[in-house]
Amino acid sequence: MENMLRVGIIASTHGIRGEVKVFPTTDNARRFGKMKSVVLDTGKEELELEIEGVKYFKQFAILKFKGIDNINDIEKYKGKELYVMRQNAQKLGKDEYFIADLIGMEVSEDSGRKLGILKDVIETGANDVYVVEMEEKKELLIPAIRQCILEVDVEARVMTVHLLEGLL
């Protein structure tokens, strides 16, 4: 399991006082308001940045980091990813999982037949859709709904599903 979870990508600067617009990669941008710090992956190193202020604009979170007070100090990080340590991540509810924990899971049908490996999660408005890579690089799309997802074992890295008629 990964020790850090991606929560956003710095899209652009915001103003001249060192604020940045962050495109959230979490399901709720308002979570930034509860975070104390994030880890910036610069490509060469990981910097822990303390969050001093949070505002929201459309789908973006606008973050101000402590000690970064000038556009020139932050501009070089446009396009870089922000992470949170797993122990500081949002607590999950029942039947909720981090996408990072789902990717790479072996997916089997309730009959026992192995279907493939979960390669991606597509986030839609209604429900997520799991992309399973089958033999010969074929993709199977499974809606993340109770009728289809029967069991997820994060520790064993396996998922058991029931395929509704027409999915295969």
N, CA, C and O atoms as a DFTB+ gen file, in Angstrom:
672 C
 N C O
     1  1       0.831      -1.182       0.000
     2  2       0.000       0.000       0.000
     3  2       0.879       1.250       0.000
     4  3       1.953       1.285       0.600
     5  1       0.401       2.230      -0.667
     6  2       1.151       3.480      -0.737
     7  2       1.087       4.224       0.588
     8  3       0.069       4.205       1.280
     9  1       2.188       4.879       0.931
    10  2       2.248       5.651       2.171
    11  2       1.622       7.030       1.999
    12  3       1.167       7.635       2.971
    13  1       1.598       7.535       0.745
    14  2       1.015       8.849       0.481
    15  2      -0.096       8.718      -0.547
    16  3      -0.051       7.858      -1.427
    17  1      -1.096       9.588      -0.421
    18  2      -2.241       9.591      -1.325
    19  2      -2.319      10.953      -2.004
    20  3      -2.230      11.991      -1.348
    21  1      -2.487      10.940      -3.333
    22  2      -2.574      12.203      -4.072
    23  2      -3.911      12.873      -3.791
    24  3      -4.966      12.242      -3.847
    25  1      -3.840      14.181      -3.483
    26  2      -5.066      14.927      -3.186
    27  2      -5.307      16.066      -4.166
    28  3      -6.402      16.628      -4.200
    29  1      -4.291      16.420      -4.974
    30  2      -4.490      17.509      -5.919
    31  2      -3.273      17.768      -6.790
    32  3      -2.189      17.222      -6.583
    33  1      -3.505      18.630      -7.776
    34  2      -2.454      19.048      -8.698
    35  2      -2.499      20.569      -8.768
    36  3      -3.567      21.157      -8.936
    37  1      -1.333      21.205      -8.637
    38  2      -1.275      22.662      -8.726
    39  2      -1.535      23.048     -10.176
    40  3      -0.725      22.759     -11.057
    41  1      -2.669      23.704     -10.422
    42  2      -3.074      24.070     -11.778
    43  2      -2.420      25.375     -12.220
    44  3      -1.959      25.493     -13.355
    45  1      -2.382      26.358     -11.315
    46  2      -1.800      27.656     -11.653
    47  2      -1.616      28.470     -10.381
    48  3      -2.049      28.083      -9.296
    49  1      -0.960      29.609     -10.554
    50  2      -0.842      30.531      -9.426
    51  2      -2.139      31.320      -9.320
    52  3      -2.945      31.340     -10.249
    53  1      -2.329      31.969      -8.171
    54  2      -3.525      32.780      -7.949
    55  2      -3.069      34.062      -7.269
    56  3      -2.741      34.062      -6.082
    57  1      -3.050      35.131      -8.008
    58  2      -2.578      36.397      -7.458
    59  2      -1.064      36.435      -7.365
    60  3      -0.373      35.595      -7.941
    61  1      -0.554      37.422      -6.629
    62  2       0.896      37.601      -6.554
    63  2       1.462      37.276      -5.166
    64  3       2.661      37.432      -4.936
    65  1       0.610      36.829      -4.251
    66  2       1.064      36.589      -2.876
    67  2       1.376      35.126      -2.580
    68  3       1.402      34.727      -1.416
    69  1       1.610      34.328      -3.606
    70  2       2.029      32.948      -3.390
    71  2       0.916      31.926      -3.281
    72  3       1.178      30.775      -2.930
    73  1      -0.320      32.311      -3.572
    74  2      -1.422      31.349      -3.538
    75  2      -1.443      30.537      -4.831
    76  3      -0.969      30.991      -5.873
    77  1      -1.999      29.330      -4.747
    78  2      -2.116      28.477      -5.928
    79  2      -3.528      27.924      -6.063
    80  3      -4.221      27.683      -5.074
    81  1      -3.935      27.730      -7.317
    82  2      -5.190      27.033      -7.607
    83  2      -4.842      25.560      -7.705
    84  3      -3.947      25.170      -8.455
    85  1      -5.553      24.750      -6.944
    86  2      -5.304      23.312      -6.921
    87  2      -6.525      22.586      -7.469
    88  3      -7.647      22.780      -7.000
    89  1      -6.280      21.740      -8.478
    90  2      -7.340      20.880      -8.988
    91  2      -7.380      19.650      -8.076
    92  3      -6.422      18.878      -8.044
    93  1      -8.478      19.459      -7.334
    94  2      -8.523      18.341      -6.384
    95  2      -8.653      16.988      -7.080
    96  3      -9.408      16.850      -8.043
    97  1      -7.923      16.003      -6.596
    98  2      -8.066      14.635      -7.077
    99  2      -8.705      13.776      -5.993
   100  3      -8.632      12.548      -6.031
   101  1      -9.324      14.434      -5.041
   102  2     -10.100      13.778      -3.998
   103  2     -11.570      14.008      -4.335
   104  3     -11.891      14.929      -5.086
   105  1     -12.446      13.204      -3.804
   106  2     -13.856      13.328      -4.173
   107  2     -14.538      14.542      -3.544
   108  3     -15.678      14.852      -3.890
   109  1     -13.860      15.234      -2.626
   110  2     -14.465      16.388      -1.984
   111  2     -13.404      17.459      -1.765
   112  3     -12.562      17.321      -0.878
   113  1     -13.435      18.516      -2.557
   114  2     -12.441      19.589      -2.461
   115  2     -12.477      20.275      -1.103
   116  3     -11.471      20.847      -0.683
   117  1     -13.590      20.234      -0.418
   118  2     -13.713      20.885       0.888
   119  2     -12.818      20.242       1.948
   120  3     -12.628      20.808       3.024
   121  1     -12.278      19.083       1.653
   122  2     -11.375      18.416       2.594
   123  2     -10.103      19.230       2.827
   124  3      -9.461      19.091       3.868
   125  1      -9.738      20.077       1.866
   126  2      -8.538      20.896       2.038
   127  2      -8.662      21.798       3.260
   128  3      -7.658      22.144       3.882
   129  1      -9.879      22.176       3.604
   130  2     -10.103      23.023       4.772
   131  2      -9.750      22.346       6.085
   132  3      -9.512      23.021       7.087
   133  1      -9.715      21.021       6.090
   134  2      -9.396      20.262       7.302
   135  2      -7.934      19.826       7.345
   136  3      -7.462      19.324       8.365
   137  1      -7.223      20.016       6.245
   138  2      -5.823      19.579       6.189
   139  2      -4.901      20.623       6.807
   140  3      -5.105      21.826       6.641
   141  1      -3.895      20.154       7.513
   142  2      -2.904      21.056       8.106
   143  2      -1.695      21.218       7.201
   144  3      -1.070      22.278       7.173
   145  1      -1.365      20.157       6.456
   146  2      -0.207      20.216       5.567
   147  2      -0.388      19.242       4.414
   148  3      -1.220      18.336       4.463
   149  1       0.409      19.452       3.380
   150  2       0.455      18.556       2.225
   151  2       1.921      18.347       1.865
   152  3       2.793      19.100       2.298
   153  1       2.175      17.324       1.073
   154  2       3.523      17.055       0.593
   155  2       3.540      17.370      -0.901
   156  3       2.748      16.828      -1.673
   157  1       4.449      18.251      -1.292
   158  2       4.614      18.643      -2.690
   159  2       5.702      17.791      -3.304
   160  3       6.834      17.774      -2.820
   161  1       5.363      17.080      -4.374
   162  2       6.351      16.286      -5.112
   163  2       6.898      17.162      -6.229
   164  3       6.213      17.395      -7.225
   165  1       8.125      17.647      -6.073
   166  2       8.724      18.554      -7.050
   167  2       9.325      17.802      -8.229
   168  3       9.720      18.417      -9.220
   169  1       9.397      16.493      -8.132
   170  2      10.062      15.698      -9.152
   171  2      11.467      15.331      -8.712
   172  3      11.999      14.299      -9.120
   173  1      12.068      16.171      -7.882
   174  2      13.411      15.915      -7.363
   175  2      13.382      15.604      -5.872
   176  3      14.215      14.855      -5.362
   177  1      12.406      16.195      -5.183
   178  2      12.297      16.004      -3.740
   179  2      10.845      16.157      -3.318
   180  3       9.989      16.575      -4.098
   181  1      10.592      15.808      -2.064
   182  2       9.262      15.976      -1.497
   183  2       9.347      17.019      -0.400
   184  3      10.124      16.880       0.545
   185  1       8.541      18.067      -0.531
   186  2       8.531      19.161       0.444
   187  2       7.225      19.152       1.213
   188  3       6.150      19.115       0.615
   189  1       7.310      19.186       2.533
   190  2       6.092      19.293       3.331
   191  2       5.757      20.773       3.468
   192  3       6.582      21.568       3.917
   193  1       4.535      21.133       3.077
   194  2       4.084      22.518       3.116
   195  2       2.911      22.653       4.078
   196  3       1.928      21.918       3.976
   197  1       3.017      23.582       4.998
   198  2       1.946      23.840       5.950
   199  2       0.905      24.738       5.292
   200  3       1.244      25.771       4.714
   201  1      -0.341      24.349       5.381
   202  2      -1.432      25.123       4.781
   203  2      -1.812      26.250       5.739
   204  3      -2.163      26.014       6.895
   205  1      -1.733      27.469       5.232
   206  2      -2.041      28.656       6.028
   207  2      -3.464      29.152       5.781
   208  3      -4.096      29.715       6.676
   209  1      -3.965      28.940       4.563
   210  2      -5.308      29.404       4.230
   211  2      -5.887      28.628       3.065
   212  3      -5.157      28.158       2.193
   213  1      -7.218      28.496       3.057
   214  2      -7.932      27.778       1.995
   215  2      -9.153      28.588       1.593
   216  3      -9.912      29.062       2.440
   217  1      -9.330      28.740       0.273
   218  2     -10.541      29.331      -0.297
   219  2     -10.983      28.394      -1.421
   220  3     -10.239      27.502      -1.828
   221  1     -12.178      28.604      -1.906
   222  2     -12.701      27.758      -2.972
   223  2     -13.199      28.633      -4.104
   224  3     -13.814      29.675      -3.875
   225  1     -12.929      28.201      -5.331
   226  2     -13.393      28.915      -6.516
   227  2     -13.733      27.880      -7.577
   228  3     -12.853      27.167      -8.062
   229  1     -15.015      27.797      -7.940
   230  2     -15.512      26.786      -8.874
   231  2     -15.057      25.413      -8.394
   232  3     -15.318      25.045      -7.249
   233  1     -14.372      24.640      -9.263
   234  2     -13.961      23.294      -8.846
   235  2     -12.591      23.287      -8.180
   236  3     -12.083      22.218      -7.842
   237  1     -11.983      24.452      -7.984
   238  2     -10.627      24.540      -7.440
   239  2     -10.616      24.879      -5.954
   240  3     -11.529      25.517      -5.430
   241  1      -9.553      24.432      -5.296
   242  2      -9.227      24.896      -3.949
   243  2      -8.059      25.863      -4.125
   244  3      -7.105      25.558      -4.840
   245  1      -8.128      27.011      -3.487
   246  2      -7.042      27.986      -3.560
   247  2      -6.307      27.911      -2.226
   248  3      -6.866      28.209      -1.170
   249  1      -5.034      27.505      -2.299
   250  2      -4.261      27.280      -1.093
   251  2      -3.176      28.332      -0.925
   252  3      -2.560      28.782      -1.891
   253  1      -2.960      28.709       0.325
   254  2      -1.853      29.596       0.711
   255  2      -0.994      28.790       1.670
   256  3      -1.483      28.279       2.677
   257  1       0.311      28.679       1.345
   258  2       1.231      27.922       2.182
   259  2       2.045      28.859       3.060
   260  3       2.434      29.945       2.628
   261  1       2.298      28.443       4.279
   262  2       3.087      29.234       5.230
   263  2       4.509      29.385       4.686
   264  3       5.142      28.410       4.280
   265  1       4.995      30.626       4.687
   266  2       6.360      30.905       4.257
   267  2       6.520      31.152       2.769
   268  3       7.600      31.532       2.318
   269  1       5.461      30.940       1.999
   270  2       5.509      31.230       0.562
   271  2       4.599      32.426       0.332
   272  3       3.374      32.306       0.326
   273  1       5.227      33.588       0.143
   274  2       4.468      34.841       0.087
   275  2       4.618      35.578      -1.238
   276  3       4.200      36.729      -1.359
   277  1       5.212      34.922      -2.231
   278  2       5.489      35.591      -3.492
   279  2       5.201      34.632      -4.639
   280  3       5.496      33.440      -4.551
   281  1       4.630      35.150      -5.700
   282  2       4.312      34.334      -6.875
   283  2       5.552      33.627      -7.424
   284  3       5.455      32.503      -7.915
   285  1       6.717      34.279      -7.343
   286  2       7.948      33.697      -7.881
   287  2       8.399      32.455      -7.113
   288  3       9.082      31.592      -7.665
   289  1       8.014      32.368      -5.837
   290  2       8.412      31.217      -5.018
   291  2       7.595      29.966      -5.319
   292  3       8.031      28.857      -5.008
   293  1       6.429      30.125      -5.914
   294  2       5.525      28.986      -6.125
   295  2       5.298      28.679      -7.602
   296  3       4.894      27.566      -7.938
   297  1       5.545      29.629      -8.481
   298  2       5.242      29.476      -9.902
   299  2       5.910      28.253     -10.528
   300  3       5.332      27.617     -11.409
   301  1       7.104      27.924     -10.086
   302  2       7.852      26.788     -10.651
   303  2       7.203      25.442     -10.342
   304  3       7.598      24.422     -10.907
   305  1       6.217      25.430      -9.457
   306  2       5.573      24.171      -9.088
   307  2       4.250      23.917      -9.809
   308  3       3.534      22.976      -9.465
   309  1       3.915      24.742     -10.806
   310  2       2.692      24.500     -11.586
   311  2       2.760      23.107     -12.212
   312  3       3.789      22.712     -12.760
   313  1       1.658      22.375     -12.124
   314  2       1.594      21.028     -12.683
   315  2       2.099      19.950     -11.739
   316  3       2.001      18.765     -12.060
   317  1       2.630      20.323     -10.594
   318  2       3.153      19.342      -9.630
   319  2       2.019      18.826      -8.747
   320  3       1.001      19.491      -8.554
   321  1       2.225      17.623      -8.218
   322  2       1.188      16.952      -7.440
   323  2       1.351      17.185      -5.946
   324  3       2.461      17.319      -5.430
   325  1       0.213      17.227      -5.272
   326  2       0.173      17.364      -3.814
   327  2      -0.348      16.059      -3.213
   328  3      -1.287      15.448      -3.723
   329  1       0.283      15.655      -2.125
   330  2      -0.071      14.400      -1.455
   331  2      -0.344      14.655       0.018
   332  3       0.034      15.691       0.567
   333  1      -1.002      13.699       0.643
   334  2      -1.189      13.704       2.083
   335  2      -0.708      12.341       2.578
   336  3      -0.892      11.326       1.908
   337  1      -0.098      12.333       3.744
   338  2       0.345      11.068       4.329
   339  2      -0.897      10.241       4.669
   340  3      -1.910      10.779       5.116
   341  1      -0.805       8.946       4.455
   342  2      -1.956       8.062       4.677
   343  2      -2.546       8.235       6.078
   344  3      -3.767       8.240       6.232
   345  1      -1.704       8.375       7.095
   346  2      -2.222       8.502       8.462
   347  2      -2.965       9.816       8.680
   348  3      -3.736       9.938       9.632
   349  1      -2.741      10.807       7.802
   350  2      -3.441      12.089       7.911
   351  2      -4.615      12.207       6.941
   352  3      -5.270      13.246       6.866
   353  1      -4.868      11.148       6.212
   354  2      -5.933      11.169       5.202
   355  2      -7.309      11.138       5.859
   356  3      -7.457      10.781       7.027
   357  1      -8.293      11.516       5.080
   358  2      -9.695      11.487       5.514
   359  2     -10.048      10.064       5.927
   360  3      -9.681       9.105       5.248
   361  1     -10.750       9.932       7.026
   362  2     -11.186       8.613       7.476
   363  2     -12.270       8.105       6.530
   364  3     -13.154       8.853       6.113
   365  1     -12.183       6.837       6.205
   366  2     -13.128       6.229       5.275
   367  2     -14.312       5.626       6.016
   368  3     -14.184       5.137       7.139
   369  1     -15.459       5.670       5.366
   370  2     -16.650       5.035       5.903
   371  2     -16.725       3.586       5.446
   372  3     -15.837       3.094       4.751
   373  1     -17.784       2.919       5.842
   374  2     -17.996       1.536       5.429
   375  2     -18.137       1.486       3.904
   376  3     -18.813       2.324       3.307
   377  1     -17.503       0.509       3.295
   378  2     -17.530       0.307       1.842
   379  2     -16.944       1.482       1.073
   380  3     -17.339       1.723      -0.067
   381  1     -16.007       2.222       1.670
   382  2     -15.262       3.273       0.981
   383  2     -13.803       2.861       0.933
   384  3     -13.277       2.279       1.881
   385  1     -13.147       3.174      -0.196
   386  2     -11.765       2.764      -0.396
   387  2     -10.999       3.877      -1.090
   388  3     -11.572       4.656      -1.851
   389  1      -9.701       3.947      -0.823
   390  2      -8.848       4.844      -1.583
   391  2      -8.597       4.205      -2.937
   392  3      -8.343       3.003      -3.021
   393  1      -8.665       5.000      -3.998
   394  2      -8.432       4.489      -5.342
   395  2      -7.070       3.820      -5.427
   396  3      -6.922       2.786      -6.078
   397  1      -6.076       4.405      -4.773
   398  2      -4.725       3.830      -4.797
   399  2      -4.705       2.403      -4.255
   400  3      -3.859       1.604      -4.658
   401  1      -5.621       2.073      -3.352
   402  2      -5.681       0.721      -2.800
   403  2      -6.396      -0.256      -3.729
   404  3      -6.199      -1.467      -3.630
   405  1      -7.224       0.266      -4.627
   406  2      -7.971      -0.598      -5.541
   407  2      -7.167      -0.971      -6.790
   408  3      -7.279      -2.086      -7.299
   409  1      -6.360      -0.033      -7.273
   410  2      -5.595      -0.269      -8.499
   411  2      -4.668      -1.468      -8.303
   412  3      -3.941      -1.553      -7.314
   413  1      -4.709      -2.388      -9.259
   414  2      -3.858      -3.579      -9.209
   415  2      -4.509      -4.789      -8.556
   416  3      -3.918      -5.867      -8.520
   417  1      -5.735      -4.617      -8.036
   418  2      -6.422      -5.754      -7.414
   419  2      -6.816      -6.787      -8.449
   420  3      -7.122      -6.462      -9.596
   421  1      -6.803      -8.048      -8.017
   422  2      -7.295      -9.130      -8.860
   423  2      -8.817      -9.175      -8.716
   424  3      -9.342      -9.189      -7.602
   425  1      -9.518      -9.198      -9.845
   426  2     -10.984      -9.186      -9.836
   427  2     -11.495     -10.539     -10.307
   428  3     -11.110     -11.032     -11.368
   429  1     -12.384     -11.139      -9.486
   430  2     -12.972     -12.434      -9.818
   431  2     -14.484     -12.332      -9.752
   432  3     -15.047     -11.542      -8.994
   433  1     -15.119     -13.151     -10.567
   434  2     -16.574     -13.225     -10.572
   435  2     -17.028     -14.082      -9.388
   436  3     -16.256     -14.901      -8.889
   437  1     -18.261     -13.904      -8.939
   438  2     -18.767     -14.674      -7.806
   439  2     -18.808     -16.173      -8.077
   440  3     -18.929     -16.964      -7.142
   441  1     -18.708     -16.571      -9.338
   442  2     -18.644     -17.991      -9.695
   443  2     -17.239     -18.551      -9.492
   444  3     -17.029     -19.761      -9.576
   445  1     -16.272     -17.660      -9.222
   446  2     -14.886     -18.085      -9.024
   447  2     -13.990     -17.809     -10.219
   448  3     -12.767     -17.897     -10.113
   449  1     -14.590     -17.475     -11.356
   450  2     -13.804     -17.210     -12.571
   451  2     -13.025     -15.908     -12.424
   452  3     -13.588     -14.880     -12.048
   453  1     -11.726     -15.955     -12.724
   454  2     -10.895     -14.762     -12.673
   455  2     -11.168     -13.893     -13.902
   456  3     -11.152     -14.381     -15.032
   457  1     -11.418     -12.612     -13.671
   458  2     -11.739     -11.699     -14.766
   459  2     -10.532     -10.892     -15.218
   460  3     -10.371     -10.644     -16.412
   461  1      -9.678     -10.475     -14.279
   462  2      -8.528      -9.663     -14.650
   463  2      -8.055      -8.798     -13.500
   464  3      -8.305      -9.101     -12.333
   465  1      -7.367      -7.714     -13.844
   466  2      -6.773      -6.804     -12.867
   467  2      -7.443      -5.438     -12.987
   468  3      -7.641      -4.932     -14.091
   469  1      -7.792      -4.843     -11.840
   470  2      -8.393      -3.513     -11.839
   471  2      -7.302      -2.500     -12.195
   472  3      -6.325      -2.351     -11.462
   473  1      -7.473      -1.813     -13.314
   474  2      -6.451      -0.902     -13.834
   475  2      -6.760       0.572     -13.598
   476  3      -5.844       1.391     -13.537
   477  1      -8.046       0.921     -13.462
   478  2      -8.395       2.331     -13.329
   479  2      -9.767       2.454     -12.694
   480  3     -10.557       1.510     -12.687
   481  1     -10.030       3.640     -12.161
   482  2     -11.349       3.961     -11.616
   483  2     -11.796       5.243     -12.302
   484  3     -11.116       6.267     -12.233
   485  1     -12.933       5.177     -12.957
   486  2     -13.510       6.351     -13.612
   487  2     -14.542       6.936     -12.663
   488  3     -15.491       6.261     -12.262
   489  1     -14.345       8.197     -12.310
   490  2     -15.277       8.844     -11.395
   491  2     -16.342       9.569     -12.212
   492  3     -16.048      10.500     -12.963
   493  1     -17.578       9.123     -12.050
   494  2     -18.703       9.738     -12.749
   495  2     -19.589      10.413     -11.717
   496  3     -19.327      10.317     -10.518
   497  1     -20.603      11.074     -12.155
   498  2     -21.498      11.757     -11.228
   499  2     -22.296      10.800     -10.362
   500  3     -22.463      11.036      -9.166
   501  1     -22.787       9.729     -10.953
   502  2     -23.667       8.820     -10.225
   503  2     -22.880       7.833      -9.356
   504  3     -23.119       7.741      -8.152
   505  1     -21.965       7.114      -9.947
   506  2     -21.153       6.130      -9.233
   507  2     -19.837       5.949      -9.987
   508  3     -19.738       6.264     -11.173
   509  1     -18.840       5.444      -9.285
   510  2     -17.568       5.151      -9.945
   511  2     -17.744       3.946     -10.854
   512  3     -18.673       3.154     -10.697
   513  1     -16.827       3.828     -11.809
   514  2     -16.803       2.677     -12.702
   515  2     -15.398       2.088     -12.642
   516  3     -14.411       2.799     -12.832
   517  1     -15.312       0.792     -12.379
   518  2     -14.029       0.110     -12.295
   519  2     -13.658      -0.443     -13.660
   520  3     -14.463      -1.108     -14.311
   521  1     -12.429      -0.163     -14.089
   522  2     -11.923      -0.643     -15.369
   523  2     -11.042      -1.858     -15.087
   524  3      -9.996      -1.744     -14.448
   525  1     -11.477      -3.017     -15.570
   526  2     -10.749      -4.265     -15.359
   527  2     -10.117      -4.678     -16.683
   528  3     -10.793      -4.812     -17.703
   529  1      -8.794      -4.879     -16.639
   530  2      -8.094      -5.347     -17.843
   531  2      -8.136      -6.867     -17.858
   532  3      -7.619      -7.535     -16.963
   533  1      -8.772      -7.397     -18.911
   534  2      -8.925      -8.840     -19.066
   535  2      -7.842      -9.364     -20.002
   536  3      -6.945      -8.625     -20.405
   537  1      -7.935     -10.636     -20.340
   538  2      -6.997     -11.242     -21.291
   539  2      -7.034     -10.475     -22.611
   540  3      -8.049      -9.876     -22.968
   541  1      -5.923     -10.502     -23.319
   542  2      -5.791      -9.852     -24.632
   543  2      -6.084      -8.357     -24.560
   544  3      -6.547      -7.762     -25.533
   545  1      -5.812      -7.751     -23.398
   546  2      -5.949      -6.300     -23.186
   547  2      -7.375      -5.782     -23.357
   548  3      -7.577      -4.579     -23.518
   549  1      -8.362      -6.671     -23.323
   550  2      -9.757      -6.224     -23.373
   551  2     -10.113      -5.584     -22.048
   552  3      -9.602      -5.984     -21.002
   553  1     -10.999      -4.580     -22.087
   554  2     -11.424      -3.898     -20.871
   555  2     -12.864      -4.236     -20.530
   556  3     -13.730      -4.300     -21.401
   557  1     -13.098      -4.448     -19.251
   558  2     -14.434      -4.689     -18.729
   559  2     -14.753      -3.531     -17.793
   560  3     -13.979      -3.228     -16.885
   561  1     -15.883      -2.890     -18.013
   562  2     -16.312      -1.771     -17.175
   563  2     -17.383      -2.259     -16.213
   564  3     -18.423      -2.769     -16.628
   565  1     -17.110      -2.092     -14.905
   566  2     -18.041      -2.562     -13.883
   567  2     -18.467      -1.377     -13.025
   568  3     -17.620      -0.707     -12.434
   569  1     -19.786      -1.109     -12.947
   570  2     -20.229      -0.003     -12.077
   571  2     -19.989      -0.363     -10.609
   572  3     -20.228      -1.495     -10.191
   573  1     -19.518       0.606      -9.841
   574  2     -19.250       0.385      -8.416
   575  2     -20.542       0.575      -7.633
   576  3     -20.734       1.567      -6.930
   577  1     -21.416      -0.407      -7.781
   578  2     -22.698      -0.400      -7.069
   579  2     -22.817      -1.699      -6.281
   580  3     -22.152      -2.685      -6.600
   581  1     -23.664      -1.702      -5.253
   582  2     -23.805      -2.873      -4.377
   583  2     -24.167      -4.149      -5.134
   584  3     -23.714      -5.237      -4.778
   585  1     -24.977      -4.013      -6.172
   586  2     -25.410      -5.194      -6.919
   587  2     -24.232      -5.865      -7.643
   588  3     -24.284      -7.061      -7.932
   589  1     -23.177      -5.102      -7.934
   590  2     -22.035      -5.646      -8.675
   591  2     -20.820      -5.942      -7.797
   592  3     -20.175      -6.977      -7.968
   593  1     -20.507      -5.066      -6.881
   594  2     -19.308      -5.231      -6.048
   595  2     -19.717      -5.956      -4.770
   596  3     -20.335      -5.369      -3.882
   597  1     -19.368      -7.223      -4.690
   598  2     -19.798      -8.043      -3.566
   599  2     -18.838      -7.981      -2.390
   600  3     -19.264      -7.899      -1.238
   601  1     -17.528      -8.020      -2.680
   602  2     -16.544      -8.019      -1.599
   603  2     -15.244      -7.395      -2.090
   604  3     -14.800      -7.644      -3.211
   605  1     -14.646      -6.582      -1.228
   606  2     -13.341      -5.982      -1.504
   607  2     -12.452      -6.286      -0.310
   608  3     -12.740      -5.879       0.816
   609  1     -11.365      -7.010      -0.572
   610  2     -10.398      -7.334       0.474
   611  2      -9.105      -6.590       0.157
   612  3      -8.290      -7.055      -0.640
   613  1      -8.924      -5.422       0.795
   614  2      -7.773      -4.564       0.519
   615  2      -6.478      -5.265       0.903
   616  3      -5.482      -5.149       0.190
   617  1      -6.475      -5.988       2.016
   618  2      -5.252      -6.669       2.476
   619  2      -4.831      -7.772       1.509
   620  3      -3.652      -7.883       1.172
   621  1      -5.782      -8.584       1.061
   622  2      -5.475      -9.689       0.147
   623  2      -5.386      -9.232      -1.308
   624  3      -4.945      -9.988      -2.173
   625  1      -5.814      -7.965      -1.581
   626  2      -5.764      -7.374      -2.923
   627  2      -6.661      -8.121      -3.912
   628  3      -6.278      -8.350      -5.059
   629  1      -7.870      -8.501      -3.451
   630  2      -8.827      -9.193      -4.317
   631  2     -10.213      -8.552      -4.190
   632  3     -10.592      -8.042      -3.136
   633  1     -10.948      -8.597      -5.295
   634  2     -12.308      -8.074      -5.344
   635  2     -13.190      -9.146      -5.977
   636  3     -12.824      -9.750      -6.985
   637  1     -14.350      -9.373      -5.376
   638  2     -15.317     -10.315      -5.923
   639  2     -16.503      -9.518      -6.437
   640  3     -17.048      -8.668      -5.734
   641  1     -16.897      -9.804      -7.681
   642  2     -17.978      -9.050      -8.307
   643  2     -19.052      -9.984      -8.850
   644  3     -18.818     -11.168      -9.093
   645  1     -20.220      -9.418      -9.028
   646  2     -21.321     -10.109      -9.712
   647  2     -21.585      -9.307     -10.982
   648  3     -21.868      -8.111     -10.914
   649  1     -21.496      -9.950     -12.122
   650  2     -21.711      -9.249     -13.389
   651  2     -23.189      -9.287     -13.763
   652  3     -23.766     -10.351     -13.987
   653  1     -23.776      -8.116     -13.822
   654  2     -25.160      -8.017     -14.262
   655  2     -25.230      -8.351     -15.741
   656  3     -24.234      -8.241     -16.456
   657  1     -26.397      -8.757     -16.197
   658  2     -26.587      -9.119     -17.601
   659  2     -26.202      -7.956     -18.513
   660  3     -26.639      -6.824     -18.306
   661  1     -25.394      -8.241     -19.506
   662  2     -24.997      -7.229     -20.485
   663  2     -23.664      -6.558     -20.205
   664  3     -23.167      -5.810     -21.047
   665  1     -23.074      -6.806     -19.042
   666  2     -21.796      -6.171     -18.722
   667  2     -20.609      -6.820     -19.430
   668  3     -19.635      -6.146     -19.766
   669  1     -20.694      -8.133     -19.655
   670  2     -19.556      -8.852     -20.242
   671  2     -19.656      -8.894     -21.752
   672  3     -18.784      -9.458     -22.413
